[in-house]
PDB file of C-alpha atoms in Angstrom:
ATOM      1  CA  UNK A   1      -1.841  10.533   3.014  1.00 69.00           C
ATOM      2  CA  UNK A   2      -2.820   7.841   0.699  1.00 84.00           C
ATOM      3  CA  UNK A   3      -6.490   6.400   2.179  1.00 94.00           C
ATOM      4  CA  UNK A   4      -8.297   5.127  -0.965  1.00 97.00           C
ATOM      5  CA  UNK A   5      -6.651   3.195  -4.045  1.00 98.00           C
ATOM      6  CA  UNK A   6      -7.215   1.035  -7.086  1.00 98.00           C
ATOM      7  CA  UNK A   7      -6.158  -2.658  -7.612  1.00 98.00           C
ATOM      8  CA  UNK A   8      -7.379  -4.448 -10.323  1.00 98.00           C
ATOM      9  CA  UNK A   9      -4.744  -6.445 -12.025  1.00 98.00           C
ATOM     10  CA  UNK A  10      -4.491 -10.261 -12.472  1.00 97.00           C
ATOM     11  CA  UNK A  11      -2.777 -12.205  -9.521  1.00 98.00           C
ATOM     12  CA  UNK A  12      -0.759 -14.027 -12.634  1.00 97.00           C
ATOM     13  CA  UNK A  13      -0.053 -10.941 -13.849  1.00 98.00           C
ATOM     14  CA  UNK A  14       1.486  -9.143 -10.830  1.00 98.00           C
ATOM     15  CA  UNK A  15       3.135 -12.677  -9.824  1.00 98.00           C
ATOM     16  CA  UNK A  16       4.833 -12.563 -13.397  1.00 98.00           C
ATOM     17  CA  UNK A  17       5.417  -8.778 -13.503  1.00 97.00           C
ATOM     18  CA  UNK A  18       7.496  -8.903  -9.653  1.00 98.00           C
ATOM     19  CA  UNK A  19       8.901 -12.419 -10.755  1.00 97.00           C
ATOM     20  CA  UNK A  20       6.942 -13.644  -7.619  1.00 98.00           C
ATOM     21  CA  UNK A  21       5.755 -16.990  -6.501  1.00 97.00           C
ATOM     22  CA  UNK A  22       2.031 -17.236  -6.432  1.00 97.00           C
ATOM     23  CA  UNK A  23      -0.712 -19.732  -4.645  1.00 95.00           C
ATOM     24  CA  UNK A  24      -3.297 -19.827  -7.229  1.00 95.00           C
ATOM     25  CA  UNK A  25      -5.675 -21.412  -3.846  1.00 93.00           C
ATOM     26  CA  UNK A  26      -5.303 -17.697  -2.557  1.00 94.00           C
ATOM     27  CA  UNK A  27      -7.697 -15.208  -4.462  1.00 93.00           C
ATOM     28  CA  UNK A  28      -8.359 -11.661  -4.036  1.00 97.00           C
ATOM     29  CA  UNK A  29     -10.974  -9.851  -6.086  1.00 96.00           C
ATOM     30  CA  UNK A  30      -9.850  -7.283  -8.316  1.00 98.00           C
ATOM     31  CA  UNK A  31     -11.085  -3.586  -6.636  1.00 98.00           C
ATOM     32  CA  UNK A  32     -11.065  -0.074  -7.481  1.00 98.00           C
ATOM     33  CA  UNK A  33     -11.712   0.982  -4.142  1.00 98.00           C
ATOM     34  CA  UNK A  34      -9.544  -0.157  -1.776  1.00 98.00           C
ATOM     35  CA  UNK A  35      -9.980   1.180   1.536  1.00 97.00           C
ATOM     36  CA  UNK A  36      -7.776   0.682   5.184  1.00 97.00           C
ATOM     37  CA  UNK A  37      -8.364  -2.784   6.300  1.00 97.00           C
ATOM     38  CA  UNK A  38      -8.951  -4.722   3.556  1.00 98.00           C
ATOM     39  CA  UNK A  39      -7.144  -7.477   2.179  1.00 98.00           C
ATOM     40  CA  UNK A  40      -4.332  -6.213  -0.502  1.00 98.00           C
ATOM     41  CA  UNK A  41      -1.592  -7.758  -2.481  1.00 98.00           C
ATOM     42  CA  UNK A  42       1.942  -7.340  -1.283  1.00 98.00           C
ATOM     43  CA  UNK A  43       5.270  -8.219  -3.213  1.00 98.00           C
ATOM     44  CA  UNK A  44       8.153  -9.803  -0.177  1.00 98.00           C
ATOM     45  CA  UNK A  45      10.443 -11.685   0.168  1.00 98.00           C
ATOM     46  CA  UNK A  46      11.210 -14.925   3.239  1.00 95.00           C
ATOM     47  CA  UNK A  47      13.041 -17.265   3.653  1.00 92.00           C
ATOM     48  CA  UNK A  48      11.309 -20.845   2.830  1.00 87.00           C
ATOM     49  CA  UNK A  49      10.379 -22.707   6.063  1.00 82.00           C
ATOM     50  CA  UNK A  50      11.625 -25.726   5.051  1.00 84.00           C
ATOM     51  CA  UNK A  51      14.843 -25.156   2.821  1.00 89.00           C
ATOM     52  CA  UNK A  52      15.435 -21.390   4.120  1.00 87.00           C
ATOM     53  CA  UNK A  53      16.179 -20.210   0.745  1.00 93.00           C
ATOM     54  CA  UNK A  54      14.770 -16.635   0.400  1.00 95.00           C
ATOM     55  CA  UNK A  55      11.513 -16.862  -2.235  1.00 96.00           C
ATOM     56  CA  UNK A  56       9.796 -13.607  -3.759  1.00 98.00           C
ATOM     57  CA  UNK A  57       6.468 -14.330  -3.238  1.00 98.00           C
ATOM     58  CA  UNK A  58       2.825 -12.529  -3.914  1.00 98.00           C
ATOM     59  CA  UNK A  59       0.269 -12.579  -1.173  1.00 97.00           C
ATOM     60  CA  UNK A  60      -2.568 -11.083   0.378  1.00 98.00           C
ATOM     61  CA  UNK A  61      -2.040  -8.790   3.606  1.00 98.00           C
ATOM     62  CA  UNK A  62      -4.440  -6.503   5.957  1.00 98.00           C
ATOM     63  CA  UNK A  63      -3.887  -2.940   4.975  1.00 98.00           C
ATOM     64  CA  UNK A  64      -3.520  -0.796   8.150  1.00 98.00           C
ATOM     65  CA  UNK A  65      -0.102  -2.188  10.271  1.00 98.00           C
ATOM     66  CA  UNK A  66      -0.680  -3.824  13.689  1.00 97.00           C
ATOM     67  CA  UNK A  67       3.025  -3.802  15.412  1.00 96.00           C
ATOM     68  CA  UNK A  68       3.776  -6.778  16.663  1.00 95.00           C
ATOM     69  CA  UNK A  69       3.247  -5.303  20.557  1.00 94.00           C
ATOM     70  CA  UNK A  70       0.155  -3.953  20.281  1.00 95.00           C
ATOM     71  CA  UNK A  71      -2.782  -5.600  22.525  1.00 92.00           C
ATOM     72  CA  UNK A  72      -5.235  -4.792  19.743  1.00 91.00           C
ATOM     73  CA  UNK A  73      -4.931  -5.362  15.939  1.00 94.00           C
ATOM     74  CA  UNK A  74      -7.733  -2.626  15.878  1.00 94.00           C
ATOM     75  CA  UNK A  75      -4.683  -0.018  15.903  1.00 94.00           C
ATOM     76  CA  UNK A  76      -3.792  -1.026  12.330  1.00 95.00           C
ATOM     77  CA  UNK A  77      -6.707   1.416  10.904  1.00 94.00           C
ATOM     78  CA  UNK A  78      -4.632   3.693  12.281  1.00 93.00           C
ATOM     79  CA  UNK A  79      -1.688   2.999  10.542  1.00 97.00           C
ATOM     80  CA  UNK A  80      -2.445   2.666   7.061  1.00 98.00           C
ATOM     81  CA  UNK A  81       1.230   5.451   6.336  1.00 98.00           C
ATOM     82  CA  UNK A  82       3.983   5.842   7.648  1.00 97.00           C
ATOM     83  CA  UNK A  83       5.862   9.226   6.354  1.00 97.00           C
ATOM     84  CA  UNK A  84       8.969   8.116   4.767  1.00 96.00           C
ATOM     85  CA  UNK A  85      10.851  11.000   6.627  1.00 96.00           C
ATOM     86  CA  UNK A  86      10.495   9.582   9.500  1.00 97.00           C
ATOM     87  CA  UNK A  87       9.428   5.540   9.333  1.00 97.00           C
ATOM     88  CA  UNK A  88      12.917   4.673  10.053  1.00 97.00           C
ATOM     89  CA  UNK A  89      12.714   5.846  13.516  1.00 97.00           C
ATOM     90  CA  UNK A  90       9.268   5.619  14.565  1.00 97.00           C
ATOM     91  CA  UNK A  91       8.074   2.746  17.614  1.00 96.00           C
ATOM     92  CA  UNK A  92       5.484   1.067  14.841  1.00 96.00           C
ATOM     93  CA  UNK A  93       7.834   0.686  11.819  1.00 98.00           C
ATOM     94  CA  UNK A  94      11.554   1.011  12.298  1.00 96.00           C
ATOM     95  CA  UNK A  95      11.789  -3.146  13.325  1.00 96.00           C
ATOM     96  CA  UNK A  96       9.453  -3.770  10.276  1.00 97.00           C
ATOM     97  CA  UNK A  97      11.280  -0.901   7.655  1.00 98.00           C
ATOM     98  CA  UNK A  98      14.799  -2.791   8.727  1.00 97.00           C
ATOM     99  CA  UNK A  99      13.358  -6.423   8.019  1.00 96.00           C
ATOM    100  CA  UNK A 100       9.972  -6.477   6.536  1.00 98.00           C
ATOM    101  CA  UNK A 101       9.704  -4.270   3.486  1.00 98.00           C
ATOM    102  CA  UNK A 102       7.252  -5.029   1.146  1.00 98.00           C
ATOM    103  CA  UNK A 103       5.870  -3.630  -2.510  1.00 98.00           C
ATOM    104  CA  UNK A 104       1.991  -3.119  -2.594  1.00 98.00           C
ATOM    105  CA  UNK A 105       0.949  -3.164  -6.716  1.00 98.00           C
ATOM    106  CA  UNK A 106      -1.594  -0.070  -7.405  1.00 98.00           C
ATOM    107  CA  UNK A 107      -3.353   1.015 -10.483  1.00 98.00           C
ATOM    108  CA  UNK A 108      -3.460   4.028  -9.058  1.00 96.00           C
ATOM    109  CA  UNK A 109      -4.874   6.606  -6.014  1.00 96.00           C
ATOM    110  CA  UNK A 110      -7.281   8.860  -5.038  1.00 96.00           C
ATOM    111  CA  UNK A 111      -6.906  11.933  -3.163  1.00 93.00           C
ATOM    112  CA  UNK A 112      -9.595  14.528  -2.409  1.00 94.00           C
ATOM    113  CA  UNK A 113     -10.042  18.664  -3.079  1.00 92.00           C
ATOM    114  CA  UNK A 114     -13.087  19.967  -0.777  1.00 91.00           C
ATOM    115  CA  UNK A 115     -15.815  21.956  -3.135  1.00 92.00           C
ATOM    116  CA  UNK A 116     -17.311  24.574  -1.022  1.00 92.00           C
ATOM    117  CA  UNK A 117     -21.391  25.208  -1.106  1.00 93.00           C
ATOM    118  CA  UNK A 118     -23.100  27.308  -3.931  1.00 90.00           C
ATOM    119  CA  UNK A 119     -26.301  29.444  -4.142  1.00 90.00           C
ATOM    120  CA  UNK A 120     -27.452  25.935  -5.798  1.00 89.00           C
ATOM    121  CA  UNK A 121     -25.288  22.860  -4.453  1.00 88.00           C
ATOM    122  CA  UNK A 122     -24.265  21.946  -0.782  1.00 92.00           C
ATOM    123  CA  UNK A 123     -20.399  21.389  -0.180  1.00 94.00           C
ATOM    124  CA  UNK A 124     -18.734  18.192  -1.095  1.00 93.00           C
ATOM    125  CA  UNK A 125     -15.475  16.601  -1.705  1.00 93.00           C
ATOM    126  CA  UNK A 126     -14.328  16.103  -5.680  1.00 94.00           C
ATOM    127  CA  UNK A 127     -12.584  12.832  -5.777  1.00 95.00           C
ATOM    128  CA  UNK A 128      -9.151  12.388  -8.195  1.00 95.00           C
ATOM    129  CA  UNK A 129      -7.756   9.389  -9.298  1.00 96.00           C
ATOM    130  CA  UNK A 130      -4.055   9.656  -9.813  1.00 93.00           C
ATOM    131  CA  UNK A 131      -1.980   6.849 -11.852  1.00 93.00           C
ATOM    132  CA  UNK A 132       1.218   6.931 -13.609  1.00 92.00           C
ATOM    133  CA  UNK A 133       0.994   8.777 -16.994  1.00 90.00           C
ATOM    134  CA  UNK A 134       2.168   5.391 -19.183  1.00 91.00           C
ATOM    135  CA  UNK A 135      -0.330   3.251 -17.441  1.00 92.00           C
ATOM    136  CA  UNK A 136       2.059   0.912 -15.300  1.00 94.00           C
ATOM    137  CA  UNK A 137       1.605  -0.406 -12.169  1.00 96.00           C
ATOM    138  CA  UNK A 138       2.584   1.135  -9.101  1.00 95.00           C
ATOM    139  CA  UNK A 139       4.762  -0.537  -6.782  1.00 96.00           C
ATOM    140  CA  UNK A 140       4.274   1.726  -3.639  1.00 97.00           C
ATOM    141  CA  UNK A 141       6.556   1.022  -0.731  1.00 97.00           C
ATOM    142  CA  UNK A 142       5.522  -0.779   2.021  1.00 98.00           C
ATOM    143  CA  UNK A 143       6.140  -2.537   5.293  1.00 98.00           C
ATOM    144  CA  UNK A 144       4.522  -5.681   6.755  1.00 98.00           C
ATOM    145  CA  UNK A 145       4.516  -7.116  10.170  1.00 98.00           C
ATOM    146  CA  UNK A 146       2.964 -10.093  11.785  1.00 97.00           C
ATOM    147  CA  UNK A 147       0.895 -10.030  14.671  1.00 96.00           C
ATOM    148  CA  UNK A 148      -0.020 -12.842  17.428  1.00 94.00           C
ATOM    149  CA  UNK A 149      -3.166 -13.848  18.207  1.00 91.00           C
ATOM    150  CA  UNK A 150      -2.896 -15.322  21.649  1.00 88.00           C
ATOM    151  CA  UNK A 151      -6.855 -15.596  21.526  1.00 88.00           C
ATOM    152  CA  UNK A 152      -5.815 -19.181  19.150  1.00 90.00           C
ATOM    153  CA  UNK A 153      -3.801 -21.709  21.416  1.00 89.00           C
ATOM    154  CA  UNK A 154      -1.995 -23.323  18.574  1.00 90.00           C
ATOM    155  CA  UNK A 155       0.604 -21.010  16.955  1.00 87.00           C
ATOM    156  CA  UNK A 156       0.789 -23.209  14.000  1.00 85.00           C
ATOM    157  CA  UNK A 157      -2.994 -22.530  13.002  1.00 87.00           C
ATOM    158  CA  UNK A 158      -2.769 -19.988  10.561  1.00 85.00           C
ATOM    159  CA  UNK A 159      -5.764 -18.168  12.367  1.00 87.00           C
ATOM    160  CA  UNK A 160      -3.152 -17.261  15.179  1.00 90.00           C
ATOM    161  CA  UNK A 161      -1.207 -14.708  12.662  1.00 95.00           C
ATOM    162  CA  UNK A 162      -2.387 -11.308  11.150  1.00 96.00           C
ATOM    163  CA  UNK A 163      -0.502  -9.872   8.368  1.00 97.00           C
ATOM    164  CA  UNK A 164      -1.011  -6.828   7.861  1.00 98.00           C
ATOM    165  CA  UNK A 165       1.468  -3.840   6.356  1.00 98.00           C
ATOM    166  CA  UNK A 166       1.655   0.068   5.347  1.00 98.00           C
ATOM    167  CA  UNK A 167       2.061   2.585   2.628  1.00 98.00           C
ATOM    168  CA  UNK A 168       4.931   5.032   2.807  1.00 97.00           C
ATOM    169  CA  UNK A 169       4.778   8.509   1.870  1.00 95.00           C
ATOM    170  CA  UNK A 170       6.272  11.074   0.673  1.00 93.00           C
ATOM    171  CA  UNK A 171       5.760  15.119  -0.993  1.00 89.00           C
ATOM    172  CA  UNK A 172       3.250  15.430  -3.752  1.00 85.00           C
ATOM    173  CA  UNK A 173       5.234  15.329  -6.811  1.00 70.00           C
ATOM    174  CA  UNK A 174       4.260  16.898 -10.383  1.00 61.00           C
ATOM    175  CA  UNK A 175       0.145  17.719 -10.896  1.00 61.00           C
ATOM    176  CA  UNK A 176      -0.567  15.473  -7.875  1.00 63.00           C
ATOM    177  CA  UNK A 177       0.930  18.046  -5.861  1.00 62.00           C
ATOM    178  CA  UNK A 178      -1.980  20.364  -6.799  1.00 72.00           C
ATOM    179  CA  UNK A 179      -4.481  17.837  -5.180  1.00 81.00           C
ATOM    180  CA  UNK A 180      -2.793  16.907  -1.716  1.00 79.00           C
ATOM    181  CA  UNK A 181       0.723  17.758  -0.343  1.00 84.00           C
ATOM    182  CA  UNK A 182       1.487  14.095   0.099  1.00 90.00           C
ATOM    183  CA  UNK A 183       1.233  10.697  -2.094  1.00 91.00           C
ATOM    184  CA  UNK A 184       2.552   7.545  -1.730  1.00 94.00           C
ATOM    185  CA  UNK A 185       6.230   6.576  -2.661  1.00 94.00           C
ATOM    186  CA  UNK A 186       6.117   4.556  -5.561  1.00 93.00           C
ATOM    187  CA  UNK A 187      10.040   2.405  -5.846  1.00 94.00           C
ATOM    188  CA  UNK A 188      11.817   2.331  -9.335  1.00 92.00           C
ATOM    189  CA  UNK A 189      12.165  -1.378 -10.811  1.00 93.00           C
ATOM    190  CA  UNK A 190      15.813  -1.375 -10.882  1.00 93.00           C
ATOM    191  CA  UNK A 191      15.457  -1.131  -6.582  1.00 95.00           C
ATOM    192  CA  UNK A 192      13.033  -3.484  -6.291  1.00 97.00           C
ATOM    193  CA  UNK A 193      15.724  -6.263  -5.228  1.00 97.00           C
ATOM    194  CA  UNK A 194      17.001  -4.124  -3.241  1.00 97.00           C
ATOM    195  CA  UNK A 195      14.047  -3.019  -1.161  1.00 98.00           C
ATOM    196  CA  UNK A 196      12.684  -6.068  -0.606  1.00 98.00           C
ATOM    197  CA  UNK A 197      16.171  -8.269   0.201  1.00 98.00           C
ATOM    198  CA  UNK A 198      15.243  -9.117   4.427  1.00 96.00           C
ATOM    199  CA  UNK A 199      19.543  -9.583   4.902  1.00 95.00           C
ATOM    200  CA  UNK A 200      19.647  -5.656   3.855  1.00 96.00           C
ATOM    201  CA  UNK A 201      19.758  -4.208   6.896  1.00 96.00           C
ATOM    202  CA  UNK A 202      21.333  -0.672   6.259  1.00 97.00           C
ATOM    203  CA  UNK A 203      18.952   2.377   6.957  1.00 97.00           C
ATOM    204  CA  UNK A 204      20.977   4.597   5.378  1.00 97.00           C
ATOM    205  CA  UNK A 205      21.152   2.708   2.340  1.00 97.00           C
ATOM    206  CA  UNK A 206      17.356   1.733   2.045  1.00 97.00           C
ATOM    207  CA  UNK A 207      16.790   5.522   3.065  1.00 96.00           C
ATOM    208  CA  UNK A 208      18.526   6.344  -0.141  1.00 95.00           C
ATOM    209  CA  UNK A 209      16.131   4.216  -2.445  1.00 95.00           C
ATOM    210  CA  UNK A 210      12.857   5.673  -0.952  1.00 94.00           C
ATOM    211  CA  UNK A 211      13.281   8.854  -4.035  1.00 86.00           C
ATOM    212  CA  UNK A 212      10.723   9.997  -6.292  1.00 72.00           C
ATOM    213  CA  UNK A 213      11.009   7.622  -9.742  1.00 61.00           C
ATOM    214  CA  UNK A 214      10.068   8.780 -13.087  1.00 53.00           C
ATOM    215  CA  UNK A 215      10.321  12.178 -12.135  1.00 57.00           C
ATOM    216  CA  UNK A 216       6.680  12.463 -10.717  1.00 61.00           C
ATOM    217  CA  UNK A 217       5.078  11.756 -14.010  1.00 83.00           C
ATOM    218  CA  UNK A 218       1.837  11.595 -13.074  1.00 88.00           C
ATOM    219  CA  UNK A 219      -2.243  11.761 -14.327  1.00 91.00           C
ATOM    220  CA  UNK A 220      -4.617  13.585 -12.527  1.00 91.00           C
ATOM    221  CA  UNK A 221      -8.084  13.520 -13.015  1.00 92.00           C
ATOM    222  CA  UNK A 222     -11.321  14.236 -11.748  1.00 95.00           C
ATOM    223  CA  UNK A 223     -13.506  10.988 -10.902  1.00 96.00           C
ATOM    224  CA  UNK A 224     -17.096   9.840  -9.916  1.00 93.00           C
ATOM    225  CA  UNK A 225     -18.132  10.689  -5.998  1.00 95.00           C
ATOM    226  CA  UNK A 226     -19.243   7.506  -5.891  1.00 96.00           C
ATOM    227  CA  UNK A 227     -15.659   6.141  -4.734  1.00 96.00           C
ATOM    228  CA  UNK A 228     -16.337   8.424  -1.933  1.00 95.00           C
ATOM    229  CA  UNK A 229     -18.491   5.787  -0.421  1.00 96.00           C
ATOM    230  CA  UNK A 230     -16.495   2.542   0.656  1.00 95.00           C
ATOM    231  CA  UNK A 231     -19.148   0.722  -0.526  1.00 96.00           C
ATOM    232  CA  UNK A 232     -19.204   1.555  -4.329  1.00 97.00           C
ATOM    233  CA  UNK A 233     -16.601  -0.074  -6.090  1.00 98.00           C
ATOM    234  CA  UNK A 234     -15.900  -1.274  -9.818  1.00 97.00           C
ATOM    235  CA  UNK A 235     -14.325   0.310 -12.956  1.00 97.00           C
ATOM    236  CA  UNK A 236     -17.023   2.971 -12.871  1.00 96.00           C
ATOM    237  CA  UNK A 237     -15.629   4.546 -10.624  1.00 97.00           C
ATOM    238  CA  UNK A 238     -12.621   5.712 -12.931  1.00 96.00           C
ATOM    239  CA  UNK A 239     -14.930   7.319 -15.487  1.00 93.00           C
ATOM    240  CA  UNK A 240     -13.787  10.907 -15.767  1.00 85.00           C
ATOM    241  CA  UNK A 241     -15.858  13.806 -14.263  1.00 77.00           C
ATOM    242  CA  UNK A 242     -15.938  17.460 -14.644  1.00 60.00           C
ATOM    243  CA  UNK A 243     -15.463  18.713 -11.117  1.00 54.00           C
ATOM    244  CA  UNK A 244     -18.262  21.681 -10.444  1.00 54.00           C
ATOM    245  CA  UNK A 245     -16.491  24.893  -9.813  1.00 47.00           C
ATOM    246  CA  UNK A 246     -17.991  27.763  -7.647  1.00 42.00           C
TER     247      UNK A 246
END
């Protein structure tokens, strides 16, 4: 699964890097400890409401998916994956992975290996941070979905709709294979338009772009345990760390 990951780019930069359409008025604080439910960037693409022409456009989402039918957006902590094997068939995402694709920028991720007690140190769990081994972003695949909240009256108030969206998933490629059997699915560039068109509608076809890119190129290294708290975060947390063997 992919439960903890970095984001610390520029809006302006992402917003030029997708070619996306950005609301300087919305601001999200850089963070190298992203957790489920908390407010990430997301690449998609929607029609305009007043001309209808489709616009790419850069903006801030939940992490964790609430479908639109469920009673409680408390599910979406829940549903912060969806395995790409299966998200085109699944109750919670095949509506959204047929119209509501989305790319979700990452620095990187973390993923954790579980050190076991010594004669001199109690268990813990040795934190990696794994990134692309050229430094560029990751645009992991996503989903989004909007969800009512009949609690507001007036469905115009912005306050009656919850964004929120998903990482997909796939087999641990290259070294981060060595960490954790899954990781998420990272799209090449040249599908990007592809992926996030809403008028492509063919599962088989957007089946076909959820591959491996690069080859699995990846870094893997050991990290600080202090991203194992939620409540640590800044570059720190990315300084390299010998992890203690038994």
């Amino acid at each position: 699964m992919c439960g903890r990951y970095a984001s610390s780019r520029a809006p302006e930069d992402l917003a030029g890097l997708f070619e996306a359409r950005w609301d300087p008025s919305e601001a999200l604080a850089p963070s190298w400890n992203v957790a489920p439910t908390d407010p990430v960037w997301a690449v998609l693409e929607r029609p305009d409401r007043d001309t209808r022409a489709v616009q790419r456009r850069l903006r801030t989402v939940r992490w964790g998916l609430v479908p639109s039918w469920a009673k409680d957006p408390g599910v979406g902590a829940r549903m912060i994956n969806a395995r790409v094997e299966t998200v085109h068939e699944k109750p919670a995402f095949r509506k959204a992975f047929t119209k509501r694709r989305c790319l979700l920028p990452a620095d990187g991720f973390y993923e954790w290996q579980s050190v076991p007690a010594t004669a001199t140190a109690k268990a813990y769990k040795q934190p990696y941070f794994i990134r692309p081994e050229d430094g560029t972003v990751m645009a992991m695949a996503g989903l989004y979905e909007f969800w009512r909240d009949r609690n507001v009256p007036d469905e115009d108030d912005p306050a009656a709709w919850l964004t929120t969206a998903t990482v997909i998933t796939t087999e641990a490629a290259d070294a981060a294979g060595r960490i954790h059997p899954r990781m998420p699915l990272a799209l090449d560039p040249a599908d990007y338009g592809a992926w996030l068109d809403p008028a492509h509608e063919d599962v088989h076809a957007l089946r076909a772009l959820l591959h491996t890119p690069a080859e699995g190129r990846l870094e893997v290294r050991a990290v600080s345990t202090a991203v194992n708290s939620v409540r640590n975060n800044g570059p720190h947390l990315l300084d390299a760390e010998a992890p203690t063997t038994s």
